[in-house]
Amino acid sequence: MTLDDLRRLAAMGEGHHLEFKNRVPRPDRLAREIIALANTDGGKVLIGVDDDGSVVGVRDADEELFALREALGGRVEPEVDIDVEPVRISHRRMALVVDVPASGDRPHYLRPDGDPRQKRRAFVRVDDQSVEASREAVQLMKEQRKGTGARFTFGERERKLLAYLDRHERVTVEGYARLAGVPPWKASKTLVQLAHAGVLALHAQPGGGDYFTASVG
């Protein structure tokens, strides 16, 4: 990648596939960004780029690369396969382009550092944010990783759900539980199965509140 290529990429602004860092942040913060990209559609982390898209570079690329490896080592499970490309900004400054492919091993988790009481967490990308994945998002990733077809019974409750979506466009786990008269855990399982089958689409939301819609096409 050339400097002009990097500037054009940065000019697009942060978004679903792009994250800017003027330098490598705290290890857990960077690991979260990479996990979210790997768990969603992949993308790039540009290190040495300000939030406004200014390409400023870093003074010591080797130090930043070391910090990057430290952030991922032992914190991300399973490991994420990334590619790092240095781009020279000036005689003294470099930027790092971290390419994160959409992973076939998802869900990836952030392992808590030194506190066994904390549970590991998965993250997904929503617009320009990396947010904690819901139980449904994690379960859907697990089902997709298996590579097997979804099995479900399309009965009266499912027909009622699709009729509801025709009128209201979206439904939450709690909403479907009330509609179908089933416990939330059962509603969650059914919605994930339908999303795995391609009947529904899951939409992650910052701060929770994930919802499902009928799949388009």
PDB file of N, CA and C in Angstrom, residues 17 39-41 44 63 77 79 85 102-103 119 129 202 217:
ATOM      1  N   HIS A  17     -15.986  -1.172   8.469  1.00  0.00           N
ATOM      2  CA  HIS A  17     -14.786  -1.932   8.130  1.00  0.00           C
ATOM      3  C   HIS A  17     -13.488  -1.203   8.488  1.00  0.00           C
ATOM      4  N   ASN A  39     -15.073 -11.041  13.980  1.00  0.00           N
ATOM      5  CA  ASN A  39     -16.367 -11.666  14.230  1.00  0.00           C
ATOM      6  C   ASN A  39     -17.463 -11.160  13.299  1.00  0.00           C
ATOM      7  N   THR A  40     -17.194 -10.088  12.572  1.00  0.00           N
ATOM      8  CA  THR A  40     -18.228  -9.518  11.714  1.00  0.00           C
ATOM      9  C   THR A  40     -17.833  -9.727  10.256  1.00  0.00           C
ATOM     10  N   ASP A  41     -17.462  -8.682   9.558  1.00  0.00           N
ATOM     11  CA  ASP A  41     -17.176  -8.807   8.127  1.00  0.00           C
ATOM     12  C   ASP A  41     -15.728  -8.519   7.779  1.00  0.00           C
ATOM     13  N   LYS A  44     -10.046  -3.212   8.511  1.00  0.00           N
ATOM     14  CA  LYS A  44      -8.673  -2.770   8.764  1.00  0.00           C
ATOM     15  C   LYS A  44      -8.630  -1.825   9.959  1.00  0.00           C
ATOM     16  N   GLU A  63       8.164  -0.462  17.975  1.00  0.00           N
ATOM     17  CA  GLU A  63       7.563  -0.451  19.308  1.00  0.00           C
ATOM     18  C   GLU A  63       6.046  -0.653  19.220  1.00  0.00           C
ATOM     19  N   GLU A  77      -8.993 -15.530  21.905  1.00  0.00           N
ATOM     20  CA  GLU A  77      -9.139 -16.968  21.682  1.00  0.00           C
ATOM     21  C   GLU A  77     -10.420 -17.263  20.897  1.00  0.00           C
ATOM     22  N   GLU A  79      -7.047 -17.555  18.300  1.00  0.00           N
ATOM     23  CA  GLU A  79      -6.240 -16.474  17.745  1.00  0.00           C
ATOM     24  C   GLU A  79      -6.835 -15.980  16.424  1.00  0.00           C
ATOM     25  N   GLU A  85       0.883  -4.323   7.495  1.00  0.00           N
ATOM     26  CA  GLU A  85       1.691  -3.724   6.426  1.00  0.00           C
ATOM     27  C   GLU A  85       2.153  -2.332   6.847  1.00  0.00           C
ATOM     28  N   ALA A 102     -12.488 -11.457   7.784  1.00  0.00           N
ATOM     29  CA  ALA A 102     -13.646 -12.089   8.417  1.00  0.00           C
ATOM     30  C   ALA A 102     -13.267 -13.531   8.721  1.00  0.00           C
ATOM     31  N   SER A 103     -13.469 -13.957   9.940  1.00  0.00           N
ATOM     32  CA  SER A 103     -12.918 -15.231  10.384  1.00  0.00           C
ATOM     33  C   SER A 103     -13.901 -16.390  10.213  1.00  0.00           C
ATOM     34  N   LYS A 119     -15.764 -13.257  32.997  1.00  0.00           N
ATOM     35  CA  LYS A 119     -15.975 -14.179  31.880  1.00  0.00           C
ATOM     36  C   LYS A 119     -15.380 -13.593  30.607  1.00  0.00           C
ATOM     37  N   GLN A 129     -18.490   1.269  15.624  1.00  0.00           N
ATOM     38  CA  GLN A 129     -18.243   0.894  17.012  1.00  0.00           C
ATOM     39  C   GLN A 129     -18.018  -0.605  17.138  1.00  0.00           C
ATOM     40  N   LEU A 202     -30.202 -11.079  11.939  1.00  0.00           N
ATOM     41  CA  LEU A 202     -29.954 -10.522  13.267  1.00  0.00           C
ATOM     42  C   LEU A 202     -29.252  -9.175  13.114  1.00  0.00           C
ATOM     43  N   GLY A 217     -34.735 -10.970   0.285  1.00  0.00           N
ATOM     44  CA  GLY A 217     -34.348 -11.897  -0.776  1.00  0.00           C
ATOM     45  C   GLY A 217     -34.264 -13.303  -0.258  1.00  0.00           C
TER      46      GLY A 217
END
